[in-house]
mmCIF file of N, CA and C in Angstrom:
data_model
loop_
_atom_site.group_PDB
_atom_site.id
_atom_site.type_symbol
_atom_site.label_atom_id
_atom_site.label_comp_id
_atom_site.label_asym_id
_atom_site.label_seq_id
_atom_site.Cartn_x
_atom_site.Cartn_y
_atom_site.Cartn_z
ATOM 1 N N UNK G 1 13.949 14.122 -2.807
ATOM 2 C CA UNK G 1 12.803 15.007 -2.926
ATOM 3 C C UNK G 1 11.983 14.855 -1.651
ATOM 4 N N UNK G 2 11.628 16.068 -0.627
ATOM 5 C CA UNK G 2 10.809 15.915 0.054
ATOM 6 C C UNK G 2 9.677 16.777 -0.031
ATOM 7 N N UNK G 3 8.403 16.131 0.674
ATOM 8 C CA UNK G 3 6.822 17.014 1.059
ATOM 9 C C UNK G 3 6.928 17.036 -0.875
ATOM 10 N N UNK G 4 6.977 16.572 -1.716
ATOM 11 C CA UNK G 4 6.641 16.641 -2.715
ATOM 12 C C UNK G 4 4.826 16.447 -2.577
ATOM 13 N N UNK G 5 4.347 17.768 -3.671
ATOM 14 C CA UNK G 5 3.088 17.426 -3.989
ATOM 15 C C UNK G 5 2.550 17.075 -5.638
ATOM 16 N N UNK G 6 1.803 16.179 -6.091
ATOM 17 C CA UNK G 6 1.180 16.189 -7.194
ATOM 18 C C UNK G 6 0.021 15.831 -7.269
ATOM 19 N N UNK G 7 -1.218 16.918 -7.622
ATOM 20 C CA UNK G 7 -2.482 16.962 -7.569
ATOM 21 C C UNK G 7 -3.453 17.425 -8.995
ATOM 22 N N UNK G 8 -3.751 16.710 -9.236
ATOM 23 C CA UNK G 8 -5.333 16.445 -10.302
ATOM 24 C C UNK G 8 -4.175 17.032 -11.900
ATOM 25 N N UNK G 9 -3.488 15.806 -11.939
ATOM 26 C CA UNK G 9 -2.567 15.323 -13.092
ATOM 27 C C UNK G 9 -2.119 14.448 -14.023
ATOM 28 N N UNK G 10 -1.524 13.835 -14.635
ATOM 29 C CA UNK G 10 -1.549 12.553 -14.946
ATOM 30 C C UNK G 10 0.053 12.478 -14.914
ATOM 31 N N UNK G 11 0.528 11.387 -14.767
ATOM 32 C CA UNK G 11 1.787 11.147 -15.045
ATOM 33 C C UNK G 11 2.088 10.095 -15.804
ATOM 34 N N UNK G 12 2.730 9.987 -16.945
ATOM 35 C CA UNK G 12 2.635 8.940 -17.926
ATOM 36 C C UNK G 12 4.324 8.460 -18.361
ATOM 37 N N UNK G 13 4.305 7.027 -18.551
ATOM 38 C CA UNK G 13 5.871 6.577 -18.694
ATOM 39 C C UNK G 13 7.133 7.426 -17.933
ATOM 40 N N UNK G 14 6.852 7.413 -16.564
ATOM 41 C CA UNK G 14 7.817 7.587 -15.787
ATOM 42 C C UNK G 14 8.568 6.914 -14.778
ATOM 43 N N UNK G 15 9.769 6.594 -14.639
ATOM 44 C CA UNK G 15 10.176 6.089 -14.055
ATOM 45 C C UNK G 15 10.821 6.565 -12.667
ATOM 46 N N UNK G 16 10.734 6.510 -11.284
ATOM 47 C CA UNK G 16 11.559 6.970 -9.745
ATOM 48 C C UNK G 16 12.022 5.829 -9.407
ATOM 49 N N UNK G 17 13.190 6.417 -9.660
ATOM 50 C CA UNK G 17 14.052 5.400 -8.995
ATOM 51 C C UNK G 17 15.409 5.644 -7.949
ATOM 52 N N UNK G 18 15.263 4.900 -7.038
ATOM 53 C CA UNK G 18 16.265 5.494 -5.745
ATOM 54 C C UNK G 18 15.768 6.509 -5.361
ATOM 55 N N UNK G 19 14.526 7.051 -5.176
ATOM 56 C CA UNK G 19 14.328 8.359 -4.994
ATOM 57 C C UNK G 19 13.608 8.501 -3.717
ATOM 58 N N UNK G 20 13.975 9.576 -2.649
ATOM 59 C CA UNK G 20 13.167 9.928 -1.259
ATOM 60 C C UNK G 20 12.280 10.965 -1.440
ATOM 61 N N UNK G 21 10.753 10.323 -1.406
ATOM 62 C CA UNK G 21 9.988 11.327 -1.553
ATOM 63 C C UNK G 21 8.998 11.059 -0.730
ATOM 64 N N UNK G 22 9.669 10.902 0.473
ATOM 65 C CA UNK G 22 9.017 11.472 2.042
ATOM 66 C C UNK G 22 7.782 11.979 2.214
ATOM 67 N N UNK G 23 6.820 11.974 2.778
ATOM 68 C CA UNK G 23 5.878 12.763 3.083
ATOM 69 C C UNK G 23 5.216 13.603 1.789
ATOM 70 N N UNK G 24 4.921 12.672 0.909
ATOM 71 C CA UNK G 24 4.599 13.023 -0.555
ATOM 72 C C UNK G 24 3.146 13.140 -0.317
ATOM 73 N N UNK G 25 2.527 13.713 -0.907
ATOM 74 C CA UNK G 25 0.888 13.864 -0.739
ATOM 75 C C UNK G 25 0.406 13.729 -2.403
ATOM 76 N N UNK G 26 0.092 12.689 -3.323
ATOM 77 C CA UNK G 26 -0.187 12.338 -4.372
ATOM 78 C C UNK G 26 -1.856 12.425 -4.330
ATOM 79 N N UNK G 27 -2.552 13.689 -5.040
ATOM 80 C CA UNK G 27 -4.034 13.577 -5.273
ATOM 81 C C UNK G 27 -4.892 13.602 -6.493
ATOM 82 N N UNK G 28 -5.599 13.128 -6.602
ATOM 83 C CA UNK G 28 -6.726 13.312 -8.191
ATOM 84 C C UNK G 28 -5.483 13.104 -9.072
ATOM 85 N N UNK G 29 -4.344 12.134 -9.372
ATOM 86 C CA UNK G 29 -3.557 12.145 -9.912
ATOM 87 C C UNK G 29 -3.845 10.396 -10.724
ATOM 88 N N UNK G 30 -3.743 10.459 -11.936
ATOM 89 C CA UNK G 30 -3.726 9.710 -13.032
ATOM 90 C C UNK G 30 -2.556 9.131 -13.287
ATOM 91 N N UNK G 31 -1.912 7.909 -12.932
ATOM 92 C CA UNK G 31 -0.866 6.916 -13.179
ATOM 93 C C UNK G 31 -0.643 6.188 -14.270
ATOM 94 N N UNK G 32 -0.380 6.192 -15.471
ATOM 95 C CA UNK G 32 -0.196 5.522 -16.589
ATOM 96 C C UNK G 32 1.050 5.120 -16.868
ATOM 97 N N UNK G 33 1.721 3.904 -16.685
ATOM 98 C CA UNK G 33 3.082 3.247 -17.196
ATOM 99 C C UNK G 33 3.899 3.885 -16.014
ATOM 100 N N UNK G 34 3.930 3.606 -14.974
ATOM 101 C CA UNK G 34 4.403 4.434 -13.407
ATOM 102 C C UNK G 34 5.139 3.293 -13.011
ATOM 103 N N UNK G 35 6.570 3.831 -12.896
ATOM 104 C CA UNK G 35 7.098 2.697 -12.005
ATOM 105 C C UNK G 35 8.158 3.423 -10.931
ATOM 106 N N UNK G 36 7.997 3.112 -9.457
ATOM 107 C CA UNK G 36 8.473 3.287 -8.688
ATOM 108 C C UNK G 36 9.555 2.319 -8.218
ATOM 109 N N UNK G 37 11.175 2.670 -8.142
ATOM 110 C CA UNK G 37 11.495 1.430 -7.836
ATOM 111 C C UNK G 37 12.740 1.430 -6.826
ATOM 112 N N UNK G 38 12.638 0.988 -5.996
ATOM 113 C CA UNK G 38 13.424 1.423 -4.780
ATOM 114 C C UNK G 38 13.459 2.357 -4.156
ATOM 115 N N UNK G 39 12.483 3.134 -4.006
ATOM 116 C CA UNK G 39 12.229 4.423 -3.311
ATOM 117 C C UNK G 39 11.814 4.398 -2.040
ATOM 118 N N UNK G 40 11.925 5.678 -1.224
ATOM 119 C CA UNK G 40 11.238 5.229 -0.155
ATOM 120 C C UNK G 40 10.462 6.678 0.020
ATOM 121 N N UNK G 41 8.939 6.160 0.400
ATOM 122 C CA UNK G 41 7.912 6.686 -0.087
ATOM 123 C C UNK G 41 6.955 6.760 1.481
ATOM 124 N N UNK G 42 7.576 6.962 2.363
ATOM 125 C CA UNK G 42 6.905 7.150 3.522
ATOM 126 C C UNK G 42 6.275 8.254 4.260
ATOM 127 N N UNK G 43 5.331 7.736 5.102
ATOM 128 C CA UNK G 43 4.190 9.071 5.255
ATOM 129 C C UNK G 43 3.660 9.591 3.880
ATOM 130 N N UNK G 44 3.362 9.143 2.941
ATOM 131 C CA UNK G 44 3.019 9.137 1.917
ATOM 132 C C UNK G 44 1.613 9.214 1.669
ATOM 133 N N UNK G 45 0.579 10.357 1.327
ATOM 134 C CA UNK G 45 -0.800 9.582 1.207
ATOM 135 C C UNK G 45 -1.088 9.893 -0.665
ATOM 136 N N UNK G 46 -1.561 8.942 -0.675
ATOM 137 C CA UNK G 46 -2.409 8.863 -2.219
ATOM 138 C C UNK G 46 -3.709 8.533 -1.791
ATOM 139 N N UNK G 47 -4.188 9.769 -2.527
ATOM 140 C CA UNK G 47 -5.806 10.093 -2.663
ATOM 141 C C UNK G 47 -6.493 9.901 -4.072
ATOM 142 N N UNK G 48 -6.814 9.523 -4.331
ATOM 143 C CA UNK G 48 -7.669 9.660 -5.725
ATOM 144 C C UNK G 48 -6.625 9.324 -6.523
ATOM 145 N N UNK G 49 -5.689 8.309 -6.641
ATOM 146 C CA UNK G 49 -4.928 8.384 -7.291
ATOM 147 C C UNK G 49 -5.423 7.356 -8.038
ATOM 148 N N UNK G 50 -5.780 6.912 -9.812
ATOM 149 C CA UNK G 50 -5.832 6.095 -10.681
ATOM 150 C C UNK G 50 -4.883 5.657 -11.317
ATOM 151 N N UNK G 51 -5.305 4.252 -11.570
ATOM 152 C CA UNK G 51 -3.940 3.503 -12.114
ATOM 153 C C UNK G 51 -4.794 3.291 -13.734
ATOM 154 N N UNK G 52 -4.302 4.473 -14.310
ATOM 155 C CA UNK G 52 -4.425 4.119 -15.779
ATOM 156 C C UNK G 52 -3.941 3.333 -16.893
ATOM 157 N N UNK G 53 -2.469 2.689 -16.309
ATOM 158 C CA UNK G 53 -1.778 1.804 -16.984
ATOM 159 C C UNK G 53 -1.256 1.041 -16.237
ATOM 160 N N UNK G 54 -0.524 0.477 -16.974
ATOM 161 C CA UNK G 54 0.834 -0.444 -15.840
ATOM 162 C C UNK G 54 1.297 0.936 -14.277
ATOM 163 N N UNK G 55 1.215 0.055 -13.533
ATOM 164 C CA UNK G 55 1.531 0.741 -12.291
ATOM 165 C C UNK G 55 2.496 -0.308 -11.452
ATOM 166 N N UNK G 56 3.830 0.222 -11.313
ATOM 167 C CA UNK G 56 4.301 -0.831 -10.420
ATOM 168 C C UNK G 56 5.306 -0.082 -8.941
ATOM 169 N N UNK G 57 5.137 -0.720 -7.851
ATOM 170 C CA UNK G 57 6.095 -0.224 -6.786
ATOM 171 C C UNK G 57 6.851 -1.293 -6.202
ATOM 172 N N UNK G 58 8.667 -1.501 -6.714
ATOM 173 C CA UNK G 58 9.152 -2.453 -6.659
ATOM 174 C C UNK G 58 10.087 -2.241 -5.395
ATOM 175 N N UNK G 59 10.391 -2.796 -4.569
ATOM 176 C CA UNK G 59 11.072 -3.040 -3.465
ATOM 177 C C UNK G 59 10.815 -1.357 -2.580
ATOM 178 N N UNK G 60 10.198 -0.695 -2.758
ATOM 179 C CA UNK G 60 9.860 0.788 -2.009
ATOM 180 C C UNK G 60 9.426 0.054 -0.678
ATOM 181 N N UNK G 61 9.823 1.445 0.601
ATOM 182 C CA UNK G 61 9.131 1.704 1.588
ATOM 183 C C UNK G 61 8.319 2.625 1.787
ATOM 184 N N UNK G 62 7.331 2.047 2.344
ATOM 185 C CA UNK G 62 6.142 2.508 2.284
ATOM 186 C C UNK G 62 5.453 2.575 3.693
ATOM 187 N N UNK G 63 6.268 3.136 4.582
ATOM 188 C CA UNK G 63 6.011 3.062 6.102
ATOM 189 C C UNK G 63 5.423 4.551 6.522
ATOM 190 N N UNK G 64 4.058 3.866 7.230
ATOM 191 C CA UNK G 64 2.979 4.807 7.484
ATOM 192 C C UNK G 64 2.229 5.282 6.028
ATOM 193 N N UNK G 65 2.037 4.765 5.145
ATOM 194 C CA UNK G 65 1.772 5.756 3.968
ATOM 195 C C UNK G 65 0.083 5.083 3.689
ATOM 196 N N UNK G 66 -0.297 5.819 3.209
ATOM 197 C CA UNK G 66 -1.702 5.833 3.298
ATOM 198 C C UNK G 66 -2.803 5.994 1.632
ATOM 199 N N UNK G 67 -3.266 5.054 1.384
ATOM 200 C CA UNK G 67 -3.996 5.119 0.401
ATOM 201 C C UNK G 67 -5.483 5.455 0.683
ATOM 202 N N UNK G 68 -5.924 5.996 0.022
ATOM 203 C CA UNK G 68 -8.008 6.766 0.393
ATOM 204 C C UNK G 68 -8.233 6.874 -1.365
ATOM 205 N N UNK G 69 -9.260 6.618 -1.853
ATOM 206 C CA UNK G 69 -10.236 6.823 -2.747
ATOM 207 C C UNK G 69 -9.832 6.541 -4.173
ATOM 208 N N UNK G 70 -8.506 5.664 -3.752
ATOM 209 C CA UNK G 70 -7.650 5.174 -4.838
ATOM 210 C C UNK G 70 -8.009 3.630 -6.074
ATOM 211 N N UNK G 71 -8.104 3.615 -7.133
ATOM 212 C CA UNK G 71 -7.897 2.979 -8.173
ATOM 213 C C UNK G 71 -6.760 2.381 -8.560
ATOM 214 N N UNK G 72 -6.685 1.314 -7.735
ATOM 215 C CA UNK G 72 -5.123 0.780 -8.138
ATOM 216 C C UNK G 72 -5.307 -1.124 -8.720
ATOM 217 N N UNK G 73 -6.729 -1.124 -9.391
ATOM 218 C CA UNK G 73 -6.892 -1.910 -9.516
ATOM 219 C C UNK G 73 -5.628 -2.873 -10.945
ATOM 220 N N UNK G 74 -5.106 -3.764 -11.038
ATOM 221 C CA UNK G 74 -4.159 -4.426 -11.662
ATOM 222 C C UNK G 74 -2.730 -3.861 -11.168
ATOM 223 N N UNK G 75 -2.307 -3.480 -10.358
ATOM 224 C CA UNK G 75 -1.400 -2.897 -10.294
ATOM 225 C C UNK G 75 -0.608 -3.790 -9.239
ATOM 226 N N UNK G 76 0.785 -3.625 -9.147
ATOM 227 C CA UNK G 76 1.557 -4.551 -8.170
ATOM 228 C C UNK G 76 2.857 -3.881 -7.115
ATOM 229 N N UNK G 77 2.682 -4.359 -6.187
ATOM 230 C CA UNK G 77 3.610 -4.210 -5.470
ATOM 231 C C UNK G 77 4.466 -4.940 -4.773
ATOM 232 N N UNK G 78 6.232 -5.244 -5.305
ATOM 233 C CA UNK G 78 6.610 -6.343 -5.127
ATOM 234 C C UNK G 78 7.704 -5.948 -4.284
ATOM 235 N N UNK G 79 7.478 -6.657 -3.104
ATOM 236 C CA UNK G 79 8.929 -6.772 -2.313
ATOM 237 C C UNK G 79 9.018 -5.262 -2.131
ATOM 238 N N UNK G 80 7.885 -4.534 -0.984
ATOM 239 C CA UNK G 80 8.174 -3.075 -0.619
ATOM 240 C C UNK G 80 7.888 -3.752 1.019
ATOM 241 N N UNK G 81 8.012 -2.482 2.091
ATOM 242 C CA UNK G 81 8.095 -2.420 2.747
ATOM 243 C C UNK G 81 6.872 -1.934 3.066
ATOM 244 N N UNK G 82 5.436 -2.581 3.743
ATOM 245 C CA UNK G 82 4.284 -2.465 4.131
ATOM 246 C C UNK G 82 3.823 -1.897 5.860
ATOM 247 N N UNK G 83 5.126 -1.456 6.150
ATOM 248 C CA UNK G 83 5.347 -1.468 7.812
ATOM 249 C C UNK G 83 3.612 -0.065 8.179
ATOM 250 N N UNK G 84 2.366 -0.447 8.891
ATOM 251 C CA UNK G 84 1.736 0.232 9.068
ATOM 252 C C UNK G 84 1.050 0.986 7.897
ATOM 253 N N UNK G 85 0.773 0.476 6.720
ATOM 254 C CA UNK G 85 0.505 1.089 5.332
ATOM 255 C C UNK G 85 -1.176 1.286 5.617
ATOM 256 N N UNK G 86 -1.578 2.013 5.326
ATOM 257 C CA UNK G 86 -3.512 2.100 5.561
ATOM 258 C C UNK G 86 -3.519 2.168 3.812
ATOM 259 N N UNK G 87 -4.476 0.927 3.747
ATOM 260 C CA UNK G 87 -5.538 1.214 2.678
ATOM 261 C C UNK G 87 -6.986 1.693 3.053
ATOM 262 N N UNK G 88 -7.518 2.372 2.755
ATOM 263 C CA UNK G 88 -9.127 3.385 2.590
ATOM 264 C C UNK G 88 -9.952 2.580 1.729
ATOM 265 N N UNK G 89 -11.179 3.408 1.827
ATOM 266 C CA UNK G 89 -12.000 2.593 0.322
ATOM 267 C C UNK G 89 -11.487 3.080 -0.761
ATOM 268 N N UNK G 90 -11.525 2.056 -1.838
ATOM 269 C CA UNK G 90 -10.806 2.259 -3.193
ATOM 270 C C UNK G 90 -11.161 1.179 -3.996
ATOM 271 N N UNK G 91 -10.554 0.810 -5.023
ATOM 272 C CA UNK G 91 -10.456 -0.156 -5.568
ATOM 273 C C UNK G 91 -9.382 -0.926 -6.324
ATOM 274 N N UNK G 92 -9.237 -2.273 -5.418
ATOM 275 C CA UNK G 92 -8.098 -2.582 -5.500
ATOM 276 C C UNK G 92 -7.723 -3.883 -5.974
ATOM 277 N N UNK G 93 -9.038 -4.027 -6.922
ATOM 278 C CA UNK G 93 -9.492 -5.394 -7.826
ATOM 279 C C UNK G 93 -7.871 -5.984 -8.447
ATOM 280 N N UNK G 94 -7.563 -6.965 -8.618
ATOM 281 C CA UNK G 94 -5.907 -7.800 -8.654
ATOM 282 C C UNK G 94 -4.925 -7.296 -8.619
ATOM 283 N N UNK G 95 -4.842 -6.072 -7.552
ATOM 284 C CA UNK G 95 -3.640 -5.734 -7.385
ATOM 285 C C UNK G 95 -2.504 -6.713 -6.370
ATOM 286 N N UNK G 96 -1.712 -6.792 -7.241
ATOM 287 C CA UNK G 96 -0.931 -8.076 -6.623
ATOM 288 C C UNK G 96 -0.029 -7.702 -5.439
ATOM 289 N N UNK G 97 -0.036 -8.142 -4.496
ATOM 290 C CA UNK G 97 0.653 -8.418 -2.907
ATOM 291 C C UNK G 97 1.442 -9.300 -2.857
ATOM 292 N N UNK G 98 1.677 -10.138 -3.779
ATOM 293 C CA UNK G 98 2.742 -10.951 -3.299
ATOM 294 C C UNK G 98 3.772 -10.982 -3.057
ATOM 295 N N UNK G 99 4.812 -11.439 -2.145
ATOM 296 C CA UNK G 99 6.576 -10.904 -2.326
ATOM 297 C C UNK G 99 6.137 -10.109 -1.169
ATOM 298 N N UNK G 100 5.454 -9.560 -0.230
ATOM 299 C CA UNK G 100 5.071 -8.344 0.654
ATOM 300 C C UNK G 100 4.939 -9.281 1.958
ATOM 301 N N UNK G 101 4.882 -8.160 3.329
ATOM 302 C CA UNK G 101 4.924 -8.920 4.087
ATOM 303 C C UNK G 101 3.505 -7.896 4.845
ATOM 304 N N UNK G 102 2.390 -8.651 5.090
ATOM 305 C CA UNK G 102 1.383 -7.726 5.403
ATOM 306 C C UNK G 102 0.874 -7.891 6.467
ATOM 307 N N UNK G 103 1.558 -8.756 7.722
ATOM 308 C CA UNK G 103 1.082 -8.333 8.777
ATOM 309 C C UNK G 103 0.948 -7.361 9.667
ATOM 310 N N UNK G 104 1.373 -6.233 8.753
ATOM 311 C CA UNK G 104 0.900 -4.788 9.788
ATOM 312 C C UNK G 104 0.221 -3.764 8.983
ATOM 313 N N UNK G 105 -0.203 -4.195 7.811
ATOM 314 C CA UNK G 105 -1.351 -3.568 7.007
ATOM 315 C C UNK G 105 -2.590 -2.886 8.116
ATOM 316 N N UNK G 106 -3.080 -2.082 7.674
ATOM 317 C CA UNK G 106 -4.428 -1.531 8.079
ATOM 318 C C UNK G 106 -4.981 -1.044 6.676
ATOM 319 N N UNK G 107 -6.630 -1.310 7.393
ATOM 320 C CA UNK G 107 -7.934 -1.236 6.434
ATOM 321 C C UNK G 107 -8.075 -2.085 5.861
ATOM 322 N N UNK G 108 -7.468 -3.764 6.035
ATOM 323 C CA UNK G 108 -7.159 -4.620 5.419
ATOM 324 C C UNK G 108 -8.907 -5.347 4.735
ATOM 325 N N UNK G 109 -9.760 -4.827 5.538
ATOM 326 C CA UNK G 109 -11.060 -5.175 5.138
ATOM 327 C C UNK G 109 -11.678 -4.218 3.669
ATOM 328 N N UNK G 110 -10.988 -3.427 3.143
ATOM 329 C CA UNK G 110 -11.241 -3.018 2.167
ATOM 330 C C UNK G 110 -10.137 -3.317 0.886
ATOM 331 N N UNK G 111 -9.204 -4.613 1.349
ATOM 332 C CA UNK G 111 -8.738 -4.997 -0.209
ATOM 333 C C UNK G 111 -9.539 -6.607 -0.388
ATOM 334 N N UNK G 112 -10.281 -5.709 -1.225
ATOM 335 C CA UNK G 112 -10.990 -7.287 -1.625
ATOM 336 C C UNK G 112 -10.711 -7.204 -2.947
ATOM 337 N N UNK G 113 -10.513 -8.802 -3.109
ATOM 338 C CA UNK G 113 -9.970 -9.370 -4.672
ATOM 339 C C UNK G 113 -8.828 -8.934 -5.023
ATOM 340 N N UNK G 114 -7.607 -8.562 -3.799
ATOM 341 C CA UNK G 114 -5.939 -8.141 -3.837
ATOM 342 C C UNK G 114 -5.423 -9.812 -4.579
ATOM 343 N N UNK G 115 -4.553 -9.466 -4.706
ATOM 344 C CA UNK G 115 -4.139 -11.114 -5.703
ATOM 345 C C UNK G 115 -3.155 -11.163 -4.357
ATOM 346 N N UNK G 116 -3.072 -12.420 -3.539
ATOM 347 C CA UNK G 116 -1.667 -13.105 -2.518
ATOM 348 C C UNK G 116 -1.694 -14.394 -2.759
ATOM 349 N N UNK G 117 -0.230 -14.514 -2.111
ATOM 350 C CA UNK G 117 0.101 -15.764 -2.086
ATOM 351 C C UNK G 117 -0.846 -16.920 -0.929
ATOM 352 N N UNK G 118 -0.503 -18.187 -1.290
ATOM 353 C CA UNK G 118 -1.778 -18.636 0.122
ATOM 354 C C UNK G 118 -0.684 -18.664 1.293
ATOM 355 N N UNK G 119 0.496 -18.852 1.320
ATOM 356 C CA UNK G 119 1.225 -18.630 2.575
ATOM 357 C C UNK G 119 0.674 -16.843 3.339
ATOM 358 N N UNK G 120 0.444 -15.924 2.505
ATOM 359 C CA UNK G 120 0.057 -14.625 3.056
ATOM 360 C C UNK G 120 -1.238 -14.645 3.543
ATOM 361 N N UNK G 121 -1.936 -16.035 3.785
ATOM 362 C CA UNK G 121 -3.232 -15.785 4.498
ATOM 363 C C UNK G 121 -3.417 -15.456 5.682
ATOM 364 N N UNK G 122 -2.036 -16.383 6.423
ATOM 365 C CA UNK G 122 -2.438 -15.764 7.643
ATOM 366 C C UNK G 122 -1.593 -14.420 8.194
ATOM 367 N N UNK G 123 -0.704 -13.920 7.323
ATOM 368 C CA UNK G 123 -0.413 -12.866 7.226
ATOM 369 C C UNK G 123 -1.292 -11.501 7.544
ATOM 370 N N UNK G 124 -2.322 -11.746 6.480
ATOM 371 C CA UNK G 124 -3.341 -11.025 6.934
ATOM 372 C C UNK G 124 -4.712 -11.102 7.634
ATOM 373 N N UNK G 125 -4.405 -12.359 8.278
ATOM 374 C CA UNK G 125 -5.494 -12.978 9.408
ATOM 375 C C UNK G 125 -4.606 -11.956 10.710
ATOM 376 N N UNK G 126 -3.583 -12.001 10.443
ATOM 377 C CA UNK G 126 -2.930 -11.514 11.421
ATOM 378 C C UNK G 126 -2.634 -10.102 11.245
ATOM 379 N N UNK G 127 -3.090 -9.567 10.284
ATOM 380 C CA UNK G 127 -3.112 -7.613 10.363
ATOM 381 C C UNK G 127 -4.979 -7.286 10.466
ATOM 382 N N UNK G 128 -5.804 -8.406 10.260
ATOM 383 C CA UNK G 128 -6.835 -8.142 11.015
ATOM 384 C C UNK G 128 -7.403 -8.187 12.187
ATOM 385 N N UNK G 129 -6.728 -9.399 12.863
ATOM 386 C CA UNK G 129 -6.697 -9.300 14.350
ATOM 387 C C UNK G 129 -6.051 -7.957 14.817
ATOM 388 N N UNK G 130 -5.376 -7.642 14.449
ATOM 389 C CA UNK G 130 -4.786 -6.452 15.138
ATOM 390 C C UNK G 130 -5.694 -5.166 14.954
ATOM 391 N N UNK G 131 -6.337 -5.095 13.483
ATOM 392 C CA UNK G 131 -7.075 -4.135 13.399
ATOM 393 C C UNK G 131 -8.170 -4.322 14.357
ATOM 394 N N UNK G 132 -8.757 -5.423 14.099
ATOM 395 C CA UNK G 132 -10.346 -5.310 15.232
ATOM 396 C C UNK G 132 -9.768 -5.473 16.865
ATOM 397 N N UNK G 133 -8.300 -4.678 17.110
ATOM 398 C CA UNK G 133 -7.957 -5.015 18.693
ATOM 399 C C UNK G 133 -8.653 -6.333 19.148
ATOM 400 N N UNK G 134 -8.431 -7.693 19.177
ATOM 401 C CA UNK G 134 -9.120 -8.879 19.354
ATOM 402 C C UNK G 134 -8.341 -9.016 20.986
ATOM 403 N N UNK G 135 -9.210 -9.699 21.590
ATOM 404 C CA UNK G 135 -8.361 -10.206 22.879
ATOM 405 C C UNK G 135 -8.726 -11.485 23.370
ATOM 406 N N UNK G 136 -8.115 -12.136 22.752
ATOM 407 C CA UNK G 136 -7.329 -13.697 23.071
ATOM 408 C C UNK G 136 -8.265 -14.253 24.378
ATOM 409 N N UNK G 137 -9.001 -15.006 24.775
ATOM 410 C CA UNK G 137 -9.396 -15.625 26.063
ATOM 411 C C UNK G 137 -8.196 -16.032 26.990
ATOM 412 N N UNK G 138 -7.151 -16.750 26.771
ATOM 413 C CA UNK G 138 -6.568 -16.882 27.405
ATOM 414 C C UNK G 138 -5.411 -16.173 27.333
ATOM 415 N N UNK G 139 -5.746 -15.096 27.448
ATOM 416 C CA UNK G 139 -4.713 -13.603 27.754
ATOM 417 C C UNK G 139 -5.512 -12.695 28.674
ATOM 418 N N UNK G 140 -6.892 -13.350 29.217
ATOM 419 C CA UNK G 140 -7.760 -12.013 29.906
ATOM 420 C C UNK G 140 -7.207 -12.586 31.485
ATOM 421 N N UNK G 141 -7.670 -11.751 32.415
ATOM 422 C CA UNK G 141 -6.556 -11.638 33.610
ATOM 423 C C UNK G 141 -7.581 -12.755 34.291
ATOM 424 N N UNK G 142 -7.422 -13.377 35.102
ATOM 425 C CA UNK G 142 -8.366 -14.058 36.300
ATOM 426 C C UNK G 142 -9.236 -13.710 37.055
ATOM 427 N N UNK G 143 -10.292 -13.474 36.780
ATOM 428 C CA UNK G 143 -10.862 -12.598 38.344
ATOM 429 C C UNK G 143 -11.167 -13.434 39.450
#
């Protein structure tokens, strides 16, 4: 499935699985018992999307894909592919990260209270340096 759209809906006890849905644009859309699982879900943005029930995205890629104004609070994502993923403001109260590899996350300053592992700390010490472009002292040139 590609450029799939679904906007100001609910989707309830469904399961995608193996499924390419590319450049999907998910909005004002209601998630209840949602499980995504091995898909690859890139360039992807979810907008307003609520997690009304169980919400899960299991081993998916998720490269370039973009979350904004989203409710994904309890929800998990295990063992996907995070390559450049933007989270927005939302709320993303114990949604679990673990199993993920998030050093190339962006907006990483707006998942507060994400559930990780403590090995993923500096994981994302290290997708915030990158966000605030930081520059190292001893990487600046000599004058």
């Amino acid at each position: 499935m590609a450029a799939a759209r679904f906007a100001d809906s609910k989707l309830s006890r469904v399961v995608f699985r193996n499924c390419k849905i590319m450049g999907a644009t998910i909005t004002g859309t209601a998630l209840d018992n949602v499980l995504f699982d091995n898909c690859k879900l890139d360039y992807s943005a979810f907008e307003q999307v609520r997690a009304t029930g169980p919400v899960a995205l299991t081993k998916c890629v998720l490269t370039e894909a973009s979350f904004a104004g989203c409710d994904l609070t309890g929800s998990v994502l295990d063992t996907c592919t995070l390559r450049l993923t933007e989270f927005g403001r939302g709320k993303y109260q114990g949604l679990d990260l673990r199993s993920n590899d998030l050093t190339t996350l962006r907006g990483v300053a707006h998942l507060a209270k994400v559930v990780i592992d403590r090995a993923q700390q500096a994981e994302l010490a290290e997708a915030l340096i990158a966000e605030l472009d930081v520059t190292f002292a001893d990487t600046l040139d000599d004058r």
